PDB file of C-alpha atoms in Angstrom:
ATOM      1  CA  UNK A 131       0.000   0.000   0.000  1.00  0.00           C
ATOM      2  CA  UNK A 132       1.484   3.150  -0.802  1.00  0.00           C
ATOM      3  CA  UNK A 133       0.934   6.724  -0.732  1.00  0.00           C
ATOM      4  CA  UNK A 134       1.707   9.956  -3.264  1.00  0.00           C
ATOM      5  CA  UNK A 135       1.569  13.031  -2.359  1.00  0.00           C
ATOM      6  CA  UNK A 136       1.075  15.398  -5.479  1.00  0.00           C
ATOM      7  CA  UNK A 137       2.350  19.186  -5.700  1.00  0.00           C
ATOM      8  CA  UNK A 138       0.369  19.482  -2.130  1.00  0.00           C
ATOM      9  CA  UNK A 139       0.384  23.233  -0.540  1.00  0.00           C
ATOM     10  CA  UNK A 140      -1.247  24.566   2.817  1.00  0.00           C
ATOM     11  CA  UNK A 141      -2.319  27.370   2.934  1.00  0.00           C
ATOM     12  CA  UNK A 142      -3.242  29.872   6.405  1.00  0.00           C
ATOM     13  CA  UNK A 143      -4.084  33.537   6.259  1.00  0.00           C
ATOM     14  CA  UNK A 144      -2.314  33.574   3.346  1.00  0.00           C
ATOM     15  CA  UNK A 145       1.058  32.062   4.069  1.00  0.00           C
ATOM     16  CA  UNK A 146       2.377  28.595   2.786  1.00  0.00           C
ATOM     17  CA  UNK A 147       2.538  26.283   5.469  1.00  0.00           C
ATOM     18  CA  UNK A 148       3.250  23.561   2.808  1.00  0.00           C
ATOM     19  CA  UNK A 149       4.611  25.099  -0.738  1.00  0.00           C
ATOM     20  CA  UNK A 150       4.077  22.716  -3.538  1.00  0.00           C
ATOM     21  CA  UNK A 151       5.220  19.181  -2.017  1.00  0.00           C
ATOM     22  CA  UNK A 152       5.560  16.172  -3.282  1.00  0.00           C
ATOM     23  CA  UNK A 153       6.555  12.910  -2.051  1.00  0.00           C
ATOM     24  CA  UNK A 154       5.614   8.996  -2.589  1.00  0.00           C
ATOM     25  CA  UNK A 155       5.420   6.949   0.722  1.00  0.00           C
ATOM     26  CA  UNK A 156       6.076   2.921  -0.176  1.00  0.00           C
ATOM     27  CA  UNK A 157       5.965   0.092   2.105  1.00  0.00           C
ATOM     28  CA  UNK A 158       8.914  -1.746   3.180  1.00  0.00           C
ATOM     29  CA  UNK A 159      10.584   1.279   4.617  1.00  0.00           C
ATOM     30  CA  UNK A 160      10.930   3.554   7.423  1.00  0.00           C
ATOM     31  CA  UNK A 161      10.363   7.292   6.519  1.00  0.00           C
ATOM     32  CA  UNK A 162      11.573   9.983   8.822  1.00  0.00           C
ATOM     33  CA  UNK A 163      10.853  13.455   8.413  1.00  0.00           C
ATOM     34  CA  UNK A 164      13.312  16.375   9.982  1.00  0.00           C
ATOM     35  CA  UNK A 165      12.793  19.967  10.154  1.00  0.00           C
ATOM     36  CA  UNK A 166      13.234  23.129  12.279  1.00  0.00           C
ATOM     37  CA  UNK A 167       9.938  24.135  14.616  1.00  0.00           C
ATOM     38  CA  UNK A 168       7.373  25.626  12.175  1.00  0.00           C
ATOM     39  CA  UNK A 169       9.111  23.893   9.559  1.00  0.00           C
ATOM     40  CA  UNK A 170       5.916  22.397   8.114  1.00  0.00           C
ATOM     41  CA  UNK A 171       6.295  18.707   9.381  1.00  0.00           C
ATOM     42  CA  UNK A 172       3.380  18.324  11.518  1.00  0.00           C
ATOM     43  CA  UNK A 173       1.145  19.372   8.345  1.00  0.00           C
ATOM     44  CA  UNK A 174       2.754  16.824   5.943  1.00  0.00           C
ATOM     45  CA  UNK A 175       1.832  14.107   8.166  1.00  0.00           C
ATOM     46  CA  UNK A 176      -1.668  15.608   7.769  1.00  0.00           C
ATOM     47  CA  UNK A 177      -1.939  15.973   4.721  1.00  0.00           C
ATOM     48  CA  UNK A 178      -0.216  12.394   4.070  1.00  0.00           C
ATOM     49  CA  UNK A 179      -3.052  10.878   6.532  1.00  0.00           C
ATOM     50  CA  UNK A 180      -6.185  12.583   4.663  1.00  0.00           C
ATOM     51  CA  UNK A 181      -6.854  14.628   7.923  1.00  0.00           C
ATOM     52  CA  UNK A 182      -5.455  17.616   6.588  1.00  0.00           C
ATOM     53  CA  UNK A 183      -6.743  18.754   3.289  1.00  0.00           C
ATOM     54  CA  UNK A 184      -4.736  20.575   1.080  1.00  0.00           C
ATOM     55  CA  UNK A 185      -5.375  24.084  -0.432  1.00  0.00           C
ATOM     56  CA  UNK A 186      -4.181  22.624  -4.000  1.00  0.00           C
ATOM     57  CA  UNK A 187      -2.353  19.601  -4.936  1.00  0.00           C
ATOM     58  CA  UNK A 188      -3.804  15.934  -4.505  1.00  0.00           C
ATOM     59  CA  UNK A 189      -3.268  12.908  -2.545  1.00  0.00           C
ATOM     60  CA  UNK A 190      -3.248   9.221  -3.656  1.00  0.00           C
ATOM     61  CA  UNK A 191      -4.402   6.022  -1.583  1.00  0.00           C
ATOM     62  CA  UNK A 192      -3.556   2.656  -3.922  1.00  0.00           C
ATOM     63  CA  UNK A 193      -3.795   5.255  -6.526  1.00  0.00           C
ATOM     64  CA  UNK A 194      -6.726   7.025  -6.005  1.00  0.00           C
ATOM     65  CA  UNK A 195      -8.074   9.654  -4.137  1.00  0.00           C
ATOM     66  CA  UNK A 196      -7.565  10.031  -0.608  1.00  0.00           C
ATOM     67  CA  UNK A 197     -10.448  12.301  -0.304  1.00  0.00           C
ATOM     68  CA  UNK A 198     -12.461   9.647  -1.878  1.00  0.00           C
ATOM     69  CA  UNK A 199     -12.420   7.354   1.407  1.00  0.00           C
ATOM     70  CA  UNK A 200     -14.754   7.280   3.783  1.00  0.00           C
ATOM     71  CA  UNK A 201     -13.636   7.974   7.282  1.00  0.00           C
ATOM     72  CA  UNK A 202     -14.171   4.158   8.337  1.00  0.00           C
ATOM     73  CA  UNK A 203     -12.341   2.691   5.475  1.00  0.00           C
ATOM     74  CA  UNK A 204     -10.016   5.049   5.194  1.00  0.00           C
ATOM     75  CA  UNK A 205      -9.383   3.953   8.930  1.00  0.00           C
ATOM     76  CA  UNK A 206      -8.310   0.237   7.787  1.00  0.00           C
ATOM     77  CA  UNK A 207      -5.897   1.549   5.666  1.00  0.00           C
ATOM     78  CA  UNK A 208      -3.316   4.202   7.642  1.00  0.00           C
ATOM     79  CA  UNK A 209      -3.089   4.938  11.258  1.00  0.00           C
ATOM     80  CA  UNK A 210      -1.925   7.928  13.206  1.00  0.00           C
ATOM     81  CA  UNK A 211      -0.398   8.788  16.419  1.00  0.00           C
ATOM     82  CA  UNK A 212      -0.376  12.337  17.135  1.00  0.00           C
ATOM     83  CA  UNK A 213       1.842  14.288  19.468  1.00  0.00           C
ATOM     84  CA  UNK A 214      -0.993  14.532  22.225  1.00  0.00           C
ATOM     85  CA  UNK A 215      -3.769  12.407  22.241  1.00  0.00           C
ATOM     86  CA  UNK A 216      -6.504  14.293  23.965  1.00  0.00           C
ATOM     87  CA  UNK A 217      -9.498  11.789  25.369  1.00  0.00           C
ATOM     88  CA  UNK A 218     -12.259  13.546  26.826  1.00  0.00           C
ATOM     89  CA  UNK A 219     -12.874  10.729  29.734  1.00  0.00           C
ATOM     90  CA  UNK A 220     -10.938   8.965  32.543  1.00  0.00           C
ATOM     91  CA  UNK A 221     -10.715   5.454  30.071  1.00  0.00           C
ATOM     92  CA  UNK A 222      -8.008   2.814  31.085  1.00  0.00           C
ATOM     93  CA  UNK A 223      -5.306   2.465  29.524  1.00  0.00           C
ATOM     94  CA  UNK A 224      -6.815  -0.781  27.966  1.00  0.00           C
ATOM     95  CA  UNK A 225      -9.908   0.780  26.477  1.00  0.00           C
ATOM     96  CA  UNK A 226      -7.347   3.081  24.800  1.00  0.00           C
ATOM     97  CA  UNK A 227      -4.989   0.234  22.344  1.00  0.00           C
ATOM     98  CA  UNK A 228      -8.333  -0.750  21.956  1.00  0.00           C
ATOM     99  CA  UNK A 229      -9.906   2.033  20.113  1.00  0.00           C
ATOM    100  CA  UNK A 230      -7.740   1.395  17.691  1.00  0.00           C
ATOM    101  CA  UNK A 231      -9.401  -2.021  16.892  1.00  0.00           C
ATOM    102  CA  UNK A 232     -12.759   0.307  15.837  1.00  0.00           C
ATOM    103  CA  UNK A 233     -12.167   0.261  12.407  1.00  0.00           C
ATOM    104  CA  UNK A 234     -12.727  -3.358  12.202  1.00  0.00           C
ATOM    105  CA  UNK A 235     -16.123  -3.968  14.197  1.00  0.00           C
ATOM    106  CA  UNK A 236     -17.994  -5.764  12.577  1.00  0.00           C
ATOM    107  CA  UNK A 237     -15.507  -7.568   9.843  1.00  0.00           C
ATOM    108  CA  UNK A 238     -13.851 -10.938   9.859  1.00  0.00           C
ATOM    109  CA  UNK A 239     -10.965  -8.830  11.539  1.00  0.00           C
ATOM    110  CA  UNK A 240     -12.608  -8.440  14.991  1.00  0.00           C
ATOM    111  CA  UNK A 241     -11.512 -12.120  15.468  1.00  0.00           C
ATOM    112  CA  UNK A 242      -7.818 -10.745  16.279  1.00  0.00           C
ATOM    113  CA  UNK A 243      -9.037  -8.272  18.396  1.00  0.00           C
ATOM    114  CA  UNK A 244      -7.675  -9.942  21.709  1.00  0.00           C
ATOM    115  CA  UNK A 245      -4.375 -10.731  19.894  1.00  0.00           C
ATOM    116  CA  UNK A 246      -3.698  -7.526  18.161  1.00  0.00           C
ATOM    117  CA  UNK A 247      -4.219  -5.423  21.592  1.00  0.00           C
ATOM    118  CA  UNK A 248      -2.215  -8.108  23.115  1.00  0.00           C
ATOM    119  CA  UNK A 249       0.595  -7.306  20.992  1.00  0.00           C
ATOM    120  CA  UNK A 250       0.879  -3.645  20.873  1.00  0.00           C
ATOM    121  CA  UNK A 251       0.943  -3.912  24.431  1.00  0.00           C
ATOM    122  CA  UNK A 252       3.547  -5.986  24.217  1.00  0.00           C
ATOM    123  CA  UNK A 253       5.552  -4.286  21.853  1.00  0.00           C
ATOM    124  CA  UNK A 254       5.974  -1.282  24.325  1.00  0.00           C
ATOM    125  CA  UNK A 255       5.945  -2.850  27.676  1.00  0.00           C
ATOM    126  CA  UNK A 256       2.711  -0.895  28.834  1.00  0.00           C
ATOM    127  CA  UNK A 257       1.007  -4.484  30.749  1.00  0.00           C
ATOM    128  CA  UNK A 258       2.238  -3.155  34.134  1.00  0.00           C
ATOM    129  CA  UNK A 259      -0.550  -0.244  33.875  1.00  0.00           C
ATOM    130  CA  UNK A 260      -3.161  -1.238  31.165  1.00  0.00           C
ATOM    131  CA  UNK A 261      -5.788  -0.732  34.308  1.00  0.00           C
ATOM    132  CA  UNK A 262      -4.514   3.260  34.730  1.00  0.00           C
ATOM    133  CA  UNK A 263      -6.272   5.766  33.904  1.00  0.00           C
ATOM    134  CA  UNK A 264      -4.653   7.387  30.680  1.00  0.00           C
ATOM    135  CA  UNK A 265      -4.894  11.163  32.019  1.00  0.00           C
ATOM    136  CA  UNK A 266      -2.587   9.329  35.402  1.00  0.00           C
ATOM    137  CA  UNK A 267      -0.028   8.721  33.188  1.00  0.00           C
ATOM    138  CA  UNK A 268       3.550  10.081  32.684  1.00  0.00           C
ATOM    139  CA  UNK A 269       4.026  12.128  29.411  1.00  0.00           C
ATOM    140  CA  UNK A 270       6.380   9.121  27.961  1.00  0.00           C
ATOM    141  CA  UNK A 271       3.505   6.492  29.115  1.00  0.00           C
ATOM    142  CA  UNK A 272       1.134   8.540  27.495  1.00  0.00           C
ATOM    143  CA  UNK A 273       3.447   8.627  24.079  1.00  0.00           C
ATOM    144  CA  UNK A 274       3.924   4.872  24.610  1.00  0.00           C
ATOM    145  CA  UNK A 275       0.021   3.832  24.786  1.00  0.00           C
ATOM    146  CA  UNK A 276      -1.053   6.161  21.987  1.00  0.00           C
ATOM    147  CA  UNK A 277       2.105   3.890  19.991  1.00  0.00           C
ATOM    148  CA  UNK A 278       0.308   0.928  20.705  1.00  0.00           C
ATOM    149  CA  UNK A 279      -2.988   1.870  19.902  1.00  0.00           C
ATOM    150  CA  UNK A 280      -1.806   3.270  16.514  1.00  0.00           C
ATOM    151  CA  UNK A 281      -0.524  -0.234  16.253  1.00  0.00           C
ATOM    152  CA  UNK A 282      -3.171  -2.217  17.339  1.00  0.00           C
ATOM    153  CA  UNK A 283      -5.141  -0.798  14.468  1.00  0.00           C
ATOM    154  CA  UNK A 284      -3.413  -3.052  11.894  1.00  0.00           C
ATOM    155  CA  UNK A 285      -3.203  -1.065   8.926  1.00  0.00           C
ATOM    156  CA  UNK A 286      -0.901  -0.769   6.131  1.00  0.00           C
ATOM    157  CA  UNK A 287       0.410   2.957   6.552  1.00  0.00           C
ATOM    158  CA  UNK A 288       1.508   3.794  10.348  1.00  0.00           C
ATOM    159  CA  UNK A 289       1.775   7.516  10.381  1.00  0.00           C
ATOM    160  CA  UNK A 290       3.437   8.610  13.389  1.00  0.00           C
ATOM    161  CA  UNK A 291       3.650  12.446  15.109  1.00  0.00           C
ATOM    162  CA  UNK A 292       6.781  12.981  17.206  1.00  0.00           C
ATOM    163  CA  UNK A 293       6.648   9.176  18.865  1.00  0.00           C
ATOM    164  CA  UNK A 294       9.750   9.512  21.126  1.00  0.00           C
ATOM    165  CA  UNK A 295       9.558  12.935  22.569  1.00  0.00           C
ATOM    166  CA  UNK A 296       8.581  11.912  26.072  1.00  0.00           C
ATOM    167  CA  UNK A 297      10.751   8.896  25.992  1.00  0.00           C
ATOM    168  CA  UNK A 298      13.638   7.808  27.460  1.00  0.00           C
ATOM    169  CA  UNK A 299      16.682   6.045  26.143  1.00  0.00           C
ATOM    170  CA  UNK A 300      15.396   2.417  26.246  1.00  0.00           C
ATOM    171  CA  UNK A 301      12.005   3.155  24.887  1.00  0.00           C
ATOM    172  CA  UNK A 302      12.925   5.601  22.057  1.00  0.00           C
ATOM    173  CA  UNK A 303      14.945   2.871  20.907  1.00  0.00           C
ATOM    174  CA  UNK A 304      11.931   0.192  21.318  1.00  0.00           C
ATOM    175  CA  UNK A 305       9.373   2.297  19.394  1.00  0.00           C
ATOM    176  CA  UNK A 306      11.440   3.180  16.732  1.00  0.00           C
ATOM    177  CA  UNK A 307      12.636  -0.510  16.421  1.00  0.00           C
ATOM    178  CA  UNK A 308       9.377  -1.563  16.222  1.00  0.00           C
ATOM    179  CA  UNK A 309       8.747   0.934  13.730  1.00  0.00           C
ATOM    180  CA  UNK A 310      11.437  -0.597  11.265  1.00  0.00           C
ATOM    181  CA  UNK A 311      10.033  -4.052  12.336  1.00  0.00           C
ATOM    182  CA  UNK A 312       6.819  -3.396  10.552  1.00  0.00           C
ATOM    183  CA  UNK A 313       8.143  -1.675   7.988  1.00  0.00           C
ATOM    184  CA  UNK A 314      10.230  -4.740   6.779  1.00  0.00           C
ATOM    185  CA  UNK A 315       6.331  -6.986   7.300  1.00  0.00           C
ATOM    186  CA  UNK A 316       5.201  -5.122   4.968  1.00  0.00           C
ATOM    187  CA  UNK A 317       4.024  -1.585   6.173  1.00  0.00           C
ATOM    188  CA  UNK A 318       4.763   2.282   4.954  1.00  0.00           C
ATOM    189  CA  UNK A 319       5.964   3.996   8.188  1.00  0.00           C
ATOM    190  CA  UNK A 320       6.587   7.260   8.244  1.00  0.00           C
ATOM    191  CA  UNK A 321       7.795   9.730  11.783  1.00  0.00           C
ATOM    192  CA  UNK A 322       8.370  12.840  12.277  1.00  0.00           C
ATOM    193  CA  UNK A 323      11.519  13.748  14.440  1.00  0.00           C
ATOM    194  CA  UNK A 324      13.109  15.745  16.126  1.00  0.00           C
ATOM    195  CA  UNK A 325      16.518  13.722  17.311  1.00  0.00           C
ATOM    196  CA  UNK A 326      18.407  13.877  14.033  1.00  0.00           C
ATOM    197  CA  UNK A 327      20.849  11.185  15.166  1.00  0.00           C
ATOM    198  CA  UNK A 328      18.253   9.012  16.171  1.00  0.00           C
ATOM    199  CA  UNK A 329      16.431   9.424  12.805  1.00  0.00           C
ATOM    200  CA  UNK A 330      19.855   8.777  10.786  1.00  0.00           C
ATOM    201  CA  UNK A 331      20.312   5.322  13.151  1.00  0.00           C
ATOM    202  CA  UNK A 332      16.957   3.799  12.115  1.00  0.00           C
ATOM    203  CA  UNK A 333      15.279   5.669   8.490  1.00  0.00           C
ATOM    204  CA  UNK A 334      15.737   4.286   5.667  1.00  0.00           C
ATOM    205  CA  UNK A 335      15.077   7.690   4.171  1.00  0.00           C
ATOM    206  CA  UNK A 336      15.109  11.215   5.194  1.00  0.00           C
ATOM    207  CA  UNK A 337      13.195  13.917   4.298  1.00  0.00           C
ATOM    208  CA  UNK A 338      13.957  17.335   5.334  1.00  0.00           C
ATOM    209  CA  UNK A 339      11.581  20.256   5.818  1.00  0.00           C
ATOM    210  CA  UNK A 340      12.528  23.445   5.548  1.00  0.00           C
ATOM    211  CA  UNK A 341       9.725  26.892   5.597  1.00  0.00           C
ATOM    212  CA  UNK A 342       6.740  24.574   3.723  1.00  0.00           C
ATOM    213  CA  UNK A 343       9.312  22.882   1.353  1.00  0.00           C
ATOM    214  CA  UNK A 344      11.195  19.588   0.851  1.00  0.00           C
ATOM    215  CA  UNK A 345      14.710  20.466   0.844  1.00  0.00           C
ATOM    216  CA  UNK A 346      16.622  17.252   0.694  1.00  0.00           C
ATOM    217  CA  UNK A 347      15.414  13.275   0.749  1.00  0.00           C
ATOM    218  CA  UNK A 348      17.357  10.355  -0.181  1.00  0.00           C
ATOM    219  CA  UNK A 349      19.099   8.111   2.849  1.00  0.00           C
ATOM    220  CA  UNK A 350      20.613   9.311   6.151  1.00  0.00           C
ATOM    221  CA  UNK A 351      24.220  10.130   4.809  1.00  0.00           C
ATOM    222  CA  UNK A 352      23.119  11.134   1.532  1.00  0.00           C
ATOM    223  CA  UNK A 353      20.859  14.073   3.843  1.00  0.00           C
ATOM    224  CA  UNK A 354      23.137  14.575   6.874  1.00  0.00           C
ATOM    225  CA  UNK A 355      25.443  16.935   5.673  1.00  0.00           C
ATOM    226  CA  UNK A 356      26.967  19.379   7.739  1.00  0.00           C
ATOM    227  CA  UNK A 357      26.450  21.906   5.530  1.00  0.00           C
ATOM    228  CA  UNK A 358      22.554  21.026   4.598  1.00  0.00           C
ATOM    229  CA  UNK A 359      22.180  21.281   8.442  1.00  0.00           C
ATOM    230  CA  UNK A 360      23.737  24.140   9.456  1.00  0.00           C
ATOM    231  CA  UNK A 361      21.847  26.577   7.019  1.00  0.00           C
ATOM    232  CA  UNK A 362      18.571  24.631   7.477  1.00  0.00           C
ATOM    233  CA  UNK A 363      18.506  24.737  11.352  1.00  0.00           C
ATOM    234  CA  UNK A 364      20.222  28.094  11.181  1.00  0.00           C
ATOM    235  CA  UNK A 365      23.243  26.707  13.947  1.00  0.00           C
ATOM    236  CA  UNK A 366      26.562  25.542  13.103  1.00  0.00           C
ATOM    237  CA  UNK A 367      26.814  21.269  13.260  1.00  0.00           C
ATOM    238  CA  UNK A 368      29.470  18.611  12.994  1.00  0.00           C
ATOM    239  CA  UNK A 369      28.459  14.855  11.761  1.00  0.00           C
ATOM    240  CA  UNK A 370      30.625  11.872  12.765  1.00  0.00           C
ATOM    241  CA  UNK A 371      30.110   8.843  10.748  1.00  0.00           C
ATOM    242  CA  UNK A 372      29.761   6.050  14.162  1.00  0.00           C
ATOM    243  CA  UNK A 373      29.380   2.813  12.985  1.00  0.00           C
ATOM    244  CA  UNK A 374      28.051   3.503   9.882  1.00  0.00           C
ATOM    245  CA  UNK A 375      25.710   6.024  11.421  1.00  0.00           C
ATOM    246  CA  UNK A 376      25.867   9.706  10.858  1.00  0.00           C
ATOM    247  CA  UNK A 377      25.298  11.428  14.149  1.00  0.00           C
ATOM    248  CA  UNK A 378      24.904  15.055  14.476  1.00  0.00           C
ATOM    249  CA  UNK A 379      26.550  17.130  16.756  1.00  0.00           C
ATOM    250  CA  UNK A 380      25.661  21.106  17.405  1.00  0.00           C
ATOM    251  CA  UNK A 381      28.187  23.215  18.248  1.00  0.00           C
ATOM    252  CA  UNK A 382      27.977  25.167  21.103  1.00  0.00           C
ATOM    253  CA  UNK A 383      26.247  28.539  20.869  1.00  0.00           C
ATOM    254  CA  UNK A 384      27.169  31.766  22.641  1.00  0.00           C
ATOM    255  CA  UNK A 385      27.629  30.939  26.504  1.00  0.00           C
ATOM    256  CA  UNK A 386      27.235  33.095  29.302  1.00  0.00           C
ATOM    257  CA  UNK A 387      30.784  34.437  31.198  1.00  0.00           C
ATOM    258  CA  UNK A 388      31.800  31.475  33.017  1.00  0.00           C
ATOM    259  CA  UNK A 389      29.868  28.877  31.572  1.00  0.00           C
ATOM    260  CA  UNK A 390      31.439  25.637  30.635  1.00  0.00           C
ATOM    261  CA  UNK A 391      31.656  25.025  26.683  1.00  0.00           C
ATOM    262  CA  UNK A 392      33.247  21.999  24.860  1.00  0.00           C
ATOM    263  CA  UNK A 393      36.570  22.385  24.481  1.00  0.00           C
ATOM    264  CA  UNK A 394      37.956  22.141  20.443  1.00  0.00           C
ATOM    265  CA  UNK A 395      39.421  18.518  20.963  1.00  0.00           C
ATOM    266  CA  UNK A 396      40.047  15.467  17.960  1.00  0.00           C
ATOM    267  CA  UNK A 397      36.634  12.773  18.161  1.00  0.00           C
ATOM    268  CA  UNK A 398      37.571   9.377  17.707  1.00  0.00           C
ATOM    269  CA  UNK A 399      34.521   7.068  17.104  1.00  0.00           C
TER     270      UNK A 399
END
């Protein structure tokens, strides 16, 4: 299952939020998308997930319409996590991976309701509090239940918002692995990031955004340049190659008298 995006701008009060994008989403691979705040991210995923409409351009499902979906079907095909999941009630952190098994009341698919929540709980290690309350819950719980109802719901296109923001070490590592472990079963994955490095150690292509346009996309060290970097985030950056991986490094900005800044030493990785 795959997804085009056609020549796809946003426009708000007159400014481009999205200026004349275009990009193809396939399955087998991880998709990350980088950019500076404001940079337009965000609305991609929108308009990539048929929430977002565009002001002109079009957007392709299997090769047709996106718009041409109906909410519920379009549901069995792509699934979203968004940066904050807002629930207007006190439901358990159950009930919540298993929202994401809506789409399929009703079909020949509800049979794997048990076993699909089973799993996404399982691929984030949330079973020690599926009887919380979700509005309890820590800000990287939160990010980690909203993963696996996003997951739960099965479909070909996982379209995730900022997935490791709250997270910690161990569990940015888990989500995104998980990430490339359905892409390589067969879904089109695509996050948005923030953590450059950690986008470089597990895309399997890049896509930088940069004031509503696509600046750069091809693989992690084809993207990762120093110099792409420094004038699209508007701060000076080094990249070390680490095992293969290219992992950005900012350079310090201006520091305060007396403050502490790296000192101008060789890096051997």
């Amino acid at each position: 299952m795959s997804i085009e995006v056609r020549n796809a701008s946003v426009l708000i009060d007159g400014r481009a939020i999205l200026d004349d994008v275009s990009l193809t989403v396939v399955p087998g691979e991880l998709l990350v998308v980088v950019g500076p705040n404001g940079a337009g991210k965000s609305t991609l995923l929108g308009v990539i997930s048929g929430d977002l409409v565009p002001t002109s351009g079009t957007v392709l499902l299997e090769g047709e319409s996106i718009r041409s979906r109906k909410p519920l079907a379009l549901a069995r095909k792509r699934s979203v996590q968004l940066q904050e999941q807002q629930l207007a009630f006190g439901f358990r952190v159950i009930e919540v991976v298993r929202m994401g098994r809506t789409p399929w009341a009703g079909t020949a698919a509800e049979d794997r309701d048990d076993e699909a929540v089973a799993e996404a709980i399982g691929r984030v290690d949330i079973a020690p509090f599926v009887d919380r309350s979700f509005p309890t819950l820590s800000g990287g719980e939160k990010a980690r239940t909203g993963f696996a109802r996003a997951t739960a719901q099965e479909a070909g296109v996982l379209l995730l918002d900022e997935p490791t923001a709250a997270l910690d070490i161990k569990y940015q590592q888990r989500v995104l692995g998980e990430a490339v472990r359905l892409a390589r079963a067969g879904h089109a994955v695509v996050a948005v990031l923030h953590d450059l490095t950690l986008a470089a150690t597990h895309a399997d292509r890049i896509c930088v955004v940069s004031r509503g346009r696509i600046v750069a996309h091809g693989t992690p060290g084809e993207v990762l340049t120093p110099e792409r970097l420094t004038e699209v985030y508007d701060h000076p950056v080094d990249v070390v190659v680490h095992h293969g991986v290219p992992v950005v490094i900012p350079r310090p900005g201006d520091l305060p008298d007396g403050a502490h800044a790296f000192e101008d030493k060789e890096v051997r990785v």
